[in-house]
XYZ file of N, CA, C and O in Angstrom:
664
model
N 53.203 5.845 17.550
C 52.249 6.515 16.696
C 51.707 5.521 15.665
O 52.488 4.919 14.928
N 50.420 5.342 15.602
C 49.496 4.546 14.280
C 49.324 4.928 13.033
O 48.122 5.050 12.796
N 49.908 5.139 12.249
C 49.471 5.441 10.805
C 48.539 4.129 9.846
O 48.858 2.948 9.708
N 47.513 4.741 9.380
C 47.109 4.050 8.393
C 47.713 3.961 6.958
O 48.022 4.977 6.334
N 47.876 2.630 6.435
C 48.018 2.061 5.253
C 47.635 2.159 4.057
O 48.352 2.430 3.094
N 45.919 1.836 4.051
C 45.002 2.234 3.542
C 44.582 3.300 2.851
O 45.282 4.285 3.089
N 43.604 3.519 1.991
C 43.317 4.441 1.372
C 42.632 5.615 2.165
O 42.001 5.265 3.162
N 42.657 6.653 1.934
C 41.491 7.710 2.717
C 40.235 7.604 2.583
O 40.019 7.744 1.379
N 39.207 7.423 3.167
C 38.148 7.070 2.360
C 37.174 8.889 2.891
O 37.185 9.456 3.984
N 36.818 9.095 2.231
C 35.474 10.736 2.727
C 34.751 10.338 2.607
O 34.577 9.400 1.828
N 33.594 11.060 3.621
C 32.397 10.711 4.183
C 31.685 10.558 2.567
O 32.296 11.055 1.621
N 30.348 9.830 2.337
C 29.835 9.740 1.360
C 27.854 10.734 1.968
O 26.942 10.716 2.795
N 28.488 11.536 0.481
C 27.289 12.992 0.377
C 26.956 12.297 -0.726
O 27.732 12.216 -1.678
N 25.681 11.682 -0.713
C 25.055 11.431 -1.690
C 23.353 11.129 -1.356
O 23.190 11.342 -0.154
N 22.511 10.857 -1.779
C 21.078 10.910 -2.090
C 20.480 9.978 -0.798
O 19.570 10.171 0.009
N 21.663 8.625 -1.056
C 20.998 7.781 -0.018
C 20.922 8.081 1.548
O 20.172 7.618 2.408
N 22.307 9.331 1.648
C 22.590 9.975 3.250
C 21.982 10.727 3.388
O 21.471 10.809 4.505
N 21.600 11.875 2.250
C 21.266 12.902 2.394
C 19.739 13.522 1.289
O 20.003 14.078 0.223
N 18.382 13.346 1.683
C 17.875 13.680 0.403
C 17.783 15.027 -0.359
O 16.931 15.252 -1.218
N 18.872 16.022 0.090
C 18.608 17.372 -0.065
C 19.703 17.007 -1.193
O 20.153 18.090 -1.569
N 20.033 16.454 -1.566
C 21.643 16.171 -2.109
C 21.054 15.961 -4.057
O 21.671 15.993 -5.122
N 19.575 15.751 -3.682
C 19.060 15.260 -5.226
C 18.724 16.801 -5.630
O 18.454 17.614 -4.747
N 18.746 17.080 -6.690
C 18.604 18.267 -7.402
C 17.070 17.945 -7.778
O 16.639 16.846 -8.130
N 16.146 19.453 -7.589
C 14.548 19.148 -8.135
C 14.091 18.945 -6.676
O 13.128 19.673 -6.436
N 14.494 18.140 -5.549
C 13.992 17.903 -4.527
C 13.424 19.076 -3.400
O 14.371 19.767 -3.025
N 12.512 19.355 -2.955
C 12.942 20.511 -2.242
C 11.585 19.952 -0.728
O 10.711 19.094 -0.605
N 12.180 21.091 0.137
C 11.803 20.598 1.637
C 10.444 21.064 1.749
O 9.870 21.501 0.751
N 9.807 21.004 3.013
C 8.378 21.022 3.600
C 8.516 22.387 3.234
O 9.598 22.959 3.361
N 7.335 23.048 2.713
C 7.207 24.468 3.206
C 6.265 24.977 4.281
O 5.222 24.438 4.650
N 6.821 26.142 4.734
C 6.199 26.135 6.208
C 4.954 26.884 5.868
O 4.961 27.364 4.735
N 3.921 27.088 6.563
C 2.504 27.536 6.283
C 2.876 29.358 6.559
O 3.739 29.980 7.178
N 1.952 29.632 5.902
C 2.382 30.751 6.163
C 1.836 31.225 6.904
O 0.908 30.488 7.235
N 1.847 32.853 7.875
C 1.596 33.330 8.743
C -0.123 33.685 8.833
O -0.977 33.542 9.708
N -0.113 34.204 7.478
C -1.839 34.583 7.377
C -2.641 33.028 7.497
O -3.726 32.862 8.055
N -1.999 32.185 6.975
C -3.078 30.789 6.835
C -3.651 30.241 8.196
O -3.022 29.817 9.165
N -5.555 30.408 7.943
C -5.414 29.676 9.716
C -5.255 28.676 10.175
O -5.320 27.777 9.337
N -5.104 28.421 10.956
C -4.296 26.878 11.779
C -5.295 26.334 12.590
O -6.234 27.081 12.868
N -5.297 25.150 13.045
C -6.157 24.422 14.340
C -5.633 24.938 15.092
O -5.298 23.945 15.738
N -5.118 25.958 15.764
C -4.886 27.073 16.931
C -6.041 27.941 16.687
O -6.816 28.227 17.600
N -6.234 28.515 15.084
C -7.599 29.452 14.832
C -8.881 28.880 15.018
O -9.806 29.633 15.323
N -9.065 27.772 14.893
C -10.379 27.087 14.985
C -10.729 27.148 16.247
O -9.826 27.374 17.052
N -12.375 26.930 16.846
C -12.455 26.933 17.762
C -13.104 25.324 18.327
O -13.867 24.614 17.673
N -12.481 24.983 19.890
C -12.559 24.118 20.189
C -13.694 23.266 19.769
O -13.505 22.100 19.422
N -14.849 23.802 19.789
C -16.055 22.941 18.815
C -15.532 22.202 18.137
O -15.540 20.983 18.308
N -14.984 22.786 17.252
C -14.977 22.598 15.435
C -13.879 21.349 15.537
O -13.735 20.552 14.609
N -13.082 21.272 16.849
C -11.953 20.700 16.376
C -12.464 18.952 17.160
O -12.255 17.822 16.719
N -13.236 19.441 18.547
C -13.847 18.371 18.528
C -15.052 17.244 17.814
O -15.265 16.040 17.963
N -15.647 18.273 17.028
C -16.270 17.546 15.949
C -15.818 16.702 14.980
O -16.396 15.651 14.702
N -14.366 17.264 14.199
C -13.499 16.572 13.416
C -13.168 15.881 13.858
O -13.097 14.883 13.141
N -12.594 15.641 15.536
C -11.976 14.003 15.872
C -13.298 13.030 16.043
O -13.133 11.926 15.524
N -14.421 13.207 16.597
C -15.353 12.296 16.660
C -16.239 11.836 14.976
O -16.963 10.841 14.970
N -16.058 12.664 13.698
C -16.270 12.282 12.570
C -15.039 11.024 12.569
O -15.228 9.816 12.425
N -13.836 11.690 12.762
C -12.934 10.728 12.710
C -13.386 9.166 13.094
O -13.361 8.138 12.418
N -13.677 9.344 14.036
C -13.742 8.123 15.010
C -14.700 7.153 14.520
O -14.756 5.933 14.674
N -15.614 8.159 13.749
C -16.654 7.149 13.363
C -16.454 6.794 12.254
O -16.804 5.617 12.170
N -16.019 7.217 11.183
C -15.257 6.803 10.085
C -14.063 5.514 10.517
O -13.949 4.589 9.712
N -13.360 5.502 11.560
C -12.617 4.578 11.669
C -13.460 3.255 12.158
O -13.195 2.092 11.855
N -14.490 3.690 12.948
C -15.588 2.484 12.794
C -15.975 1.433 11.862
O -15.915 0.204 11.825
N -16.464 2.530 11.006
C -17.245 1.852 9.431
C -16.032 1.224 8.864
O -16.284 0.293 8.099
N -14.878 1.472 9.029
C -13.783 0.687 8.136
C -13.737 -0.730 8.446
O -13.539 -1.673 7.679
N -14.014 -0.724 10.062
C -13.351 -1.875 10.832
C -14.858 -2.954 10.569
O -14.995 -4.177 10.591
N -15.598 -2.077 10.382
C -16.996 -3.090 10.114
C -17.203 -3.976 8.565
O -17.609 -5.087 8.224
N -16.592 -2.593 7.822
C -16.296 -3.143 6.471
C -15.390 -4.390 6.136
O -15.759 -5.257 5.344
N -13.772 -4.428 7.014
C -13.344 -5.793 7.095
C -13.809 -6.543 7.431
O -13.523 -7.614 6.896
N -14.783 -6.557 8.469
C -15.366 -7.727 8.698
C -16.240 -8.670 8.101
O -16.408 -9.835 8.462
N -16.808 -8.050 7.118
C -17.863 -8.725 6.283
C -17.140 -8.477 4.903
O -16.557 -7.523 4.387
N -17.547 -10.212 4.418
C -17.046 -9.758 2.721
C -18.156 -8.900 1.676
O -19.372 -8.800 1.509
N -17.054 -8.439 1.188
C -17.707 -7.635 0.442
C -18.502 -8.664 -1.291
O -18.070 -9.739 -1.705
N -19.583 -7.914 -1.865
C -20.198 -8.537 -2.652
C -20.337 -7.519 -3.924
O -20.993 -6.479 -3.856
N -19.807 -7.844 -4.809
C -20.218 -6.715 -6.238
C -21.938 -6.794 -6.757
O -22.802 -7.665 -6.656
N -21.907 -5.558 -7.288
C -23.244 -5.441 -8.053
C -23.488 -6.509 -8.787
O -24.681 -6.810 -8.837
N -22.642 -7.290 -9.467
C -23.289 -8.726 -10.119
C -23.806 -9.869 -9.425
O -24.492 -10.802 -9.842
N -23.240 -9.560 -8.023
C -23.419 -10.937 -6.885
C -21.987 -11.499 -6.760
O -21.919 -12.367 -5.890
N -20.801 -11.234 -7.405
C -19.863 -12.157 -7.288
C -18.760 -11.087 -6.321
O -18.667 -9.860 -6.336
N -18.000 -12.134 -5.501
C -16.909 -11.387 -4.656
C -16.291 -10.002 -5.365
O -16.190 -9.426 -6.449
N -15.901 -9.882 -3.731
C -14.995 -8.250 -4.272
C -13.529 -8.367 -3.136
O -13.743 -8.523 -1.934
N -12.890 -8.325 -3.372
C -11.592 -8.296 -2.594
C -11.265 -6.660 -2.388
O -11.619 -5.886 -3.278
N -10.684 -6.231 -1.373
C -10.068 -5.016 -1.051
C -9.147 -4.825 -0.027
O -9.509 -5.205 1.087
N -7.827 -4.230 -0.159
C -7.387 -4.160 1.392
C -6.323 -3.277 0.751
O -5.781 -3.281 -0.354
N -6.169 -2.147 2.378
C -5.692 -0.914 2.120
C -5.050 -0.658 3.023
O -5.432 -1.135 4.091
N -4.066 0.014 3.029
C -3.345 0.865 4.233
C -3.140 2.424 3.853
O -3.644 2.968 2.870
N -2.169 3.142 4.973
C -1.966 4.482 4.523
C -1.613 4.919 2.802
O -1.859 5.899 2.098
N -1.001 3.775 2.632
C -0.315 4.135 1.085
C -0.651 3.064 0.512
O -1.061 3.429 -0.589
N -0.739 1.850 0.586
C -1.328 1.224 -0.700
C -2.610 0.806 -0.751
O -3.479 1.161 0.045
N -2.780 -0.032 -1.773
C -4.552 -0.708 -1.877
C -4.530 -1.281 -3.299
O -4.141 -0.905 -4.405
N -5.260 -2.613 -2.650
C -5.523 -4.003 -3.765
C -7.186 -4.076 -3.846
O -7.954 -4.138 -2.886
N -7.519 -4.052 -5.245
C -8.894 -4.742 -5.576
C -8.982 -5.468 -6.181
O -8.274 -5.195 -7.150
N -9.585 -6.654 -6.357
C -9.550 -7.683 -6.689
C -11.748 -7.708 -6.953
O -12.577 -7.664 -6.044
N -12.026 -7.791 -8.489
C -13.440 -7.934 -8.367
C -13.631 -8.416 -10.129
O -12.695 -8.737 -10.861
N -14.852 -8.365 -10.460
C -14.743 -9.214 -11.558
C -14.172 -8.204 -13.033
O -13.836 -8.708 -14.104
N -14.181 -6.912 -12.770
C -13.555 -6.645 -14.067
C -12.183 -7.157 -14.053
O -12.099 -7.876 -15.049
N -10.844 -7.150 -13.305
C -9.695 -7.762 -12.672
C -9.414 -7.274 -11.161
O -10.090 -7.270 -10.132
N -7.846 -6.785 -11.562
C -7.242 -6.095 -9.825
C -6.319 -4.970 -10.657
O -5.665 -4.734 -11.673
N -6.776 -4.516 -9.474
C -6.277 -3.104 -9.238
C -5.212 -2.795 -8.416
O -5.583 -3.006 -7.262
N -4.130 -2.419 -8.437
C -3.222 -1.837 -7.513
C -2.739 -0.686 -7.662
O -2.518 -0.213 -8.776
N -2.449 0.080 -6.287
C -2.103 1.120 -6.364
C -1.400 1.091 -4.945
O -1.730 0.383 -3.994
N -0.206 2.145 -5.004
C 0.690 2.696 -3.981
C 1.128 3.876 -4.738
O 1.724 4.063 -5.799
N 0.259 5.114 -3.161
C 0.726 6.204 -3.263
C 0.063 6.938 -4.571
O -1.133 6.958 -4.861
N 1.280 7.607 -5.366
C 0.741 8.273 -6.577
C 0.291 7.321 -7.850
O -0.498 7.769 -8.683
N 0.844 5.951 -7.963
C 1.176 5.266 -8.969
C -0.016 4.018 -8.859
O -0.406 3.504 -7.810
N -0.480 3.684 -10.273
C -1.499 2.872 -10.358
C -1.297 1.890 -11.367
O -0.395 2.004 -12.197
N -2.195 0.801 -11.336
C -1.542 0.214 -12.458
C -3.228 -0.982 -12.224
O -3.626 -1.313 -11.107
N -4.023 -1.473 -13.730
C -4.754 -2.030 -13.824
C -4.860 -3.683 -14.336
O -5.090 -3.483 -15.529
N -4.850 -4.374 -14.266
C -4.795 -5.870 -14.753
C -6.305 -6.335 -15.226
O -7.053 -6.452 -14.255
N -6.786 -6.561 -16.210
C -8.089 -7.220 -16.748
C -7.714 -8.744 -16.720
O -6.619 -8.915 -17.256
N -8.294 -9.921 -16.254
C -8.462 -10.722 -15.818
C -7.407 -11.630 -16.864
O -6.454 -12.339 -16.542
N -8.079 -11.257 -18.536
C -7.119 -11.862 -19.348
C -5.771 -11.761 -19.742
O -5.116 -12.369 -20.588
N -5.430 -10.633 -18.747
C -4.085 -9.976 -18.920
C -3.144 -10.577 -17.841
O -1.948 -10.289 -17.848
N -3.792 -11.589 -16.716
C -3.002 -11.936 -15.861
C -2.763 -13.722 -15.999
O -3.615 -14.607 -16.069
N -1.241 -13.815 -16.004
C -0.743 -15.127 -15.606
C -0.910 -15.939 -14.274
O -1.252 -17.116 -14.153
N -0.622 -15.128 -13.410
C -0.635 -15.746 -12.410
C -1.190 -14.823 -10.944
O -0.490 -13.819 -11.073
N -1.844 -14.639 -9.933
C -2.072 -13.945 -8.940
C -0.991 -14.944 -7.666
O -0.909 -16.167 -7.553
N -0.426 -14.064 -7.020
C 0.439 -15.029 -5.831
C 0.455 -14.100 -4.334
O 0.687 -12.891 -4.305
N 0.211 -14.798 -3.337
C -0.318 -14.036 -2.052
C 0.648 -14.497 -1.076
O 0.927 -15.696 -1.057
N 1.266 -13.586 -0.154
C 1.822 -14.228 1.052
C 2.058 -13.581 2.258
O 2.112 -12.354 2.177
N 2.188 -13.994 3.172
C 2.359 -13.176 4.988
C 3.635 -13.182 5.623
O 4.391 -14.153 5.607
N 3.953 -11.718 6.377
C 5.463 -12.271 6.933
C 5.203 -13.156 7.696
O 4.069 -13.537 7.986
N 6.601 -13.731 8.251
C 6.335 -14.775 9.152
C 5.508 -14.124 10.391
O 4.416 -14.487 10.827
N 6.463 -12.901 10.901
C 6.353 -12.726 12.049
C 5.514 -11.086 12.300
O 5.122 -10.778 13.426
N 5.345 -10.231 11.206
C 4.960 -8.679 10.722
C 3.555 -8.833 10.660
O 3.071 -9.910 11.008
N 2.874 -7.962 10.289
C 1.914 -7.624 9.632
C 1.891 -7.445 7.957
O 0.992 -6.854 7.358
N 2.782 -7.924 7.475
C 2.368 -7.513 6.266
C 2.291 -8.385 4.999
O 3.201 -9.182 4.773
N 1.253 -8.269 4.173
C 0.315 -8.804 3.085
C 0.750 -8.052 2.060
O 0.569 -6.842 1.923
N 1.688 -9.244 0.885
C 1.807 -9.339 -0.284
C 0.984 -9.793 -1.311
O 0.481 -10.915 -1.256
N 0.744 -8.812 -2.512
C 0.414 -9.722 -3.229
C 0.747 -9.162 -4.624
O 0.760 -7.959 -4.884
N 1.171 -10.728 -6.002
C 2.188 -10.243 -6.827
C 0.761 -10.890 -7.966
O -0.142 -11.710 -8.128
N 1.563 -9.648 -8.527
C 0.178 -9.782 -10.024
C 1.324 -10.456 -11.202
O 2.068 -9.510 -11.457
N 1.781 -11.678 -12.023
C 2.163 -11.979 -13.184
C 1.747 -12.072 -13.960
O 0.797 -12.837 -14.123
N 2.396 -11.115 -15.119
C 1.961 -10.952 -16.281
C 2.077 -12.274 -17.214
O 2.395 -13.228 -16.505
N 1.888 -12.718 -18.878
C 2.430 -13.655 -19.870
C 3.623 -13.413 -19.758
O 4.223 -14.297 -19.147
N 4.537 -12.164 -20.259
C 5.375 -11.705 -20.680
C 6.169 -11.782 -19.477
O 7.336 -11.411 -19.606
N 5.801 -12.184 -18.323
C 7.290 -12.632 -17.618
C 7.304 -11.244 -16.852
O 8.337 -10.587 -16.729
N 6.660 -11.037 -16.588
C 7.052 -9.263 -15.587
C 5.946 -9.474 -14.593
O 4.913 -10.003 -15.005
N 6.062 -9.042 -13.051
C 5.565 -9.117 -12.043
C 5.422 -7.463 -11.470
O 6.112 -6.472 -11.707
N 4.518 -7.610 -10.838
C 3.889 -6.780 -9.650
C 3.508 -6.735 -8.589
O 2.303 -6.627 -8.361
N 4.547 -6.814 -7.494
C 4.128 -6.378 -6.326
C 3.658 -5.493 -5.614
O 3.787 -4.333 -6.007
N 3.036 -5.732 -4.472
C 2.411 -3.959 -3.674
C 2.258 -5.017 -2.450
O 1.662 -6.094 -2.448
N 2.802 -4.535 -1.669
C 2.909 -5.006 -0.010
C 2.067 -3.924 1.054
O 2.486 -2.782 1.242
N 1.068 -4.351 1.588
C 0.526 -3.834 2.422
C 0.180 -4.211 4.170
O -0.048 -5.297 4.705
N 0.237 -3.193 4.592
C 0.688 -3.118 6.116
C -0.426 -3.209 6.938
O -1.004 -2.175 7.271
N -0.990 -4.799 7.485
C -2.421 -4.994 7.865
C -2.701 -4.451 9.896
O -2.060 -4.677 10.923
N -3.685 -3.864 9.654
C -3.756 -3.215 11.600
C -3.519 -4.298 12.516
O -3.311 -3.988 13.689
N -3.513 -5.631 12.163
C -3.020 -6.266 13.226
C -3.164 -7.918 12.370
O -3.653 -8.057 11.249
N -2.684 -8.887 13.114
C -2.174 -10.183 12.437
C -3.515 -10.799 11.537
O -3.331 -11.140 10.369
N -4.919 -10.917 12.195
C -5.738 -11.352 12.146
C -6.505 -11.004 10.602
O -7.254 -11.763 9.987
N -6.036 -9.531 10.174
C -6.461 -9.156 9.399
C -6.489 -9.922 7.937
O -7.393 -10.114 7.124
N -4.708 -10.366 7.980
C -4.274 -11.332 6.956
C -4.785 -12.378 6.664
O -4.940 -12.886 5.553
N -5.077 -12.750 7.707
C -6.362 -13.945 7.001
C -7.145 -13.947 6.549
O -7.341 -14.676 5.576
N -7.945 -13.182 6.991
C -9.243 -12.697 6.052
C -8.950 -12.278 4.732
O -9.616 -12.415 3.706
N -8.001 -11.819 4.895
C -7.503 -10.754 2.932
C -7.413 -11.994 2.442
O -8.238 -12.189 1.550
N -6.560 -13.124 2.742
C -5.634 -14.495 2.117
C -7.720 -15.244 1.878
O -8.214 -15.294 0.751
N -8.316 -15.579 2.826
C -9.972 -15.874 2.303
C -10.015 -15.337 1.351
O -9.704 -15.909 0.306
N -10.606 -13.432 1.394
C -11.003 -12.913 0.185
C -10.573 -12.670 -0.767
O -11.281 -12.720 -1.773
N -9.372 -12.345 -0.833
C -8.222 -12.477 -2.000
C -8.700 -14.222 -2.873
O -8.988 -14.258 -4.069
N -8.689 -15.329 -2.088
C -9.016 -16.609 -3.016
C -10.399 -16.842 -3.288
O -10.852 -17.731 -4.009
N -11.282 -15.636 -2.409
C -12.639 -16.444 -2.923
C -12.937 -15.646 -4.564
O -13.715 -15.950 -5.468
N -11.858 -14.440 -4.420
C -12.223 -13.439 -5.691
C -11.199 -14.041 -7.031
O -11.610 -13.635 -8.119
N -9.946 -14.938 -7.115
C -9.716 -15.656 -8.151
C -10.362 -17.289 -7.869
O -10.050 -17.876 -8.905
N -10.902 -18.018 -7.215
C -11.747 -19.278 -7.240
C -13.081 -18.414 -8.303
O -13.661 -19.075 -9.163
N -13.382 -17.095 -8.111
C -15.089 -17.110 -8.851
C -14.630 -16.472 -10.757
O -15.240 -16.785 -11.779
N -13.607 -15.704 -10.666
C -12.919 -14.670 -11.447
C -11.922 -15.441 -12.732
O -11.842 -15.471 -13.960
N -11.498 -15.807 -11.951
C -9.164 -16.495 -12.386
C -9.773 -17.670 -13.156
O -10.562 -18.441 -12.610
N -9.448 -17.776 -14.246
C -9.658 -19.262 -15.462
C -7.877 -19.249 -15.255
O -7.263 -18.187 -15.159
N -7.472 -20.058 -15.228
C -6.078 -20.845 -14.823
C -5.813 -20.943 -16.424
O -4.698 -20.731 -16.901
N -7.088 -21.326 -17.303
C -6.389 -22.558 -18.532
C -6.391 -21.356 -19.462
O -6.636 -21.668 -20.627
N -6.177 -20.033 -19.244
C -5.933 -18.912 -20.238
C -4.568 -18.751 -20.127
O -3.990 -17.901 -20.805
């Protein structure tokens, strides 16, 4: 017969296993019965919405392709995924993920710093403050190629913008 030595250890119920475990948290609610559904709609309606779709996903892909230009004439940087998004134009940059936002005016930034996974899709970029505090927002590009272009427009918008000697 094997007996253990060791301490007992119990399963761990906590937030990181379980998110029902946080108090305040609460689950999907289900739609309710009266609300109508894309089952109520009729097939028209529903094929119209995917081909708006489609063309909207167009104009996006056209929009990466060409840089963008502000109302003054000088660059504009942008790049977005489901949840985040960077602007970069001459008032400063902008970041945002999700609910949370946060603004930088040109004289407020130390340093701008950009980088690619090796092997992912995904595009960093860290805003430093004077005061020694940073900001990241990592975004998740549709395919490798994309990153380059951001890493171009991202530098052509601090080469016209970014004074270094502030």
């Amino acid at each position: 017969m094997e007996q253990s030595n060791g301490p007992i250890q119990q399963p761990l119920h906590a937030a990181s296993a379980d998110p029902a475990f946080v108090p305040g948290i609460t689950g999907v609610v289900a739609p309710l019965d009266d609300a109508p559904g894309p089952e109520d709609e009729p097939r028209d309606a529903v094929v119209a919405a995917a081909e708006e779709s489609d063309v909207d996903a167009d104009e996006g892909a056209d929009e990466d392709a060409a840089p963008a230009v502000a109302e003054g004439g000088g660059p504009v940087f942008e790049a977005a995924d489901r949840r985040g998004r960077i602007v970069a134009d001459a008032e400063g940059v902008r970041l945002s993920y999700d609910e949370e936002a946060c603004e930088f005016r040109w004289d407020e930034i130390a340093a701008v710093e950009s980088g690619k996974g090796r092997f992912g899709k995904r595009f960093t970029v860290t805003v430093h403050t004077p005061d020694r505090r940073w900001y990241p927002i990592e975004i998740i590009a549709p395919d490798r190629g994309h990153i380059t272009g951001w890493e171009a427009g991202l530098d052509a918008v601090l080469d016209a913008y970014f004074d270094e000697a502030s």
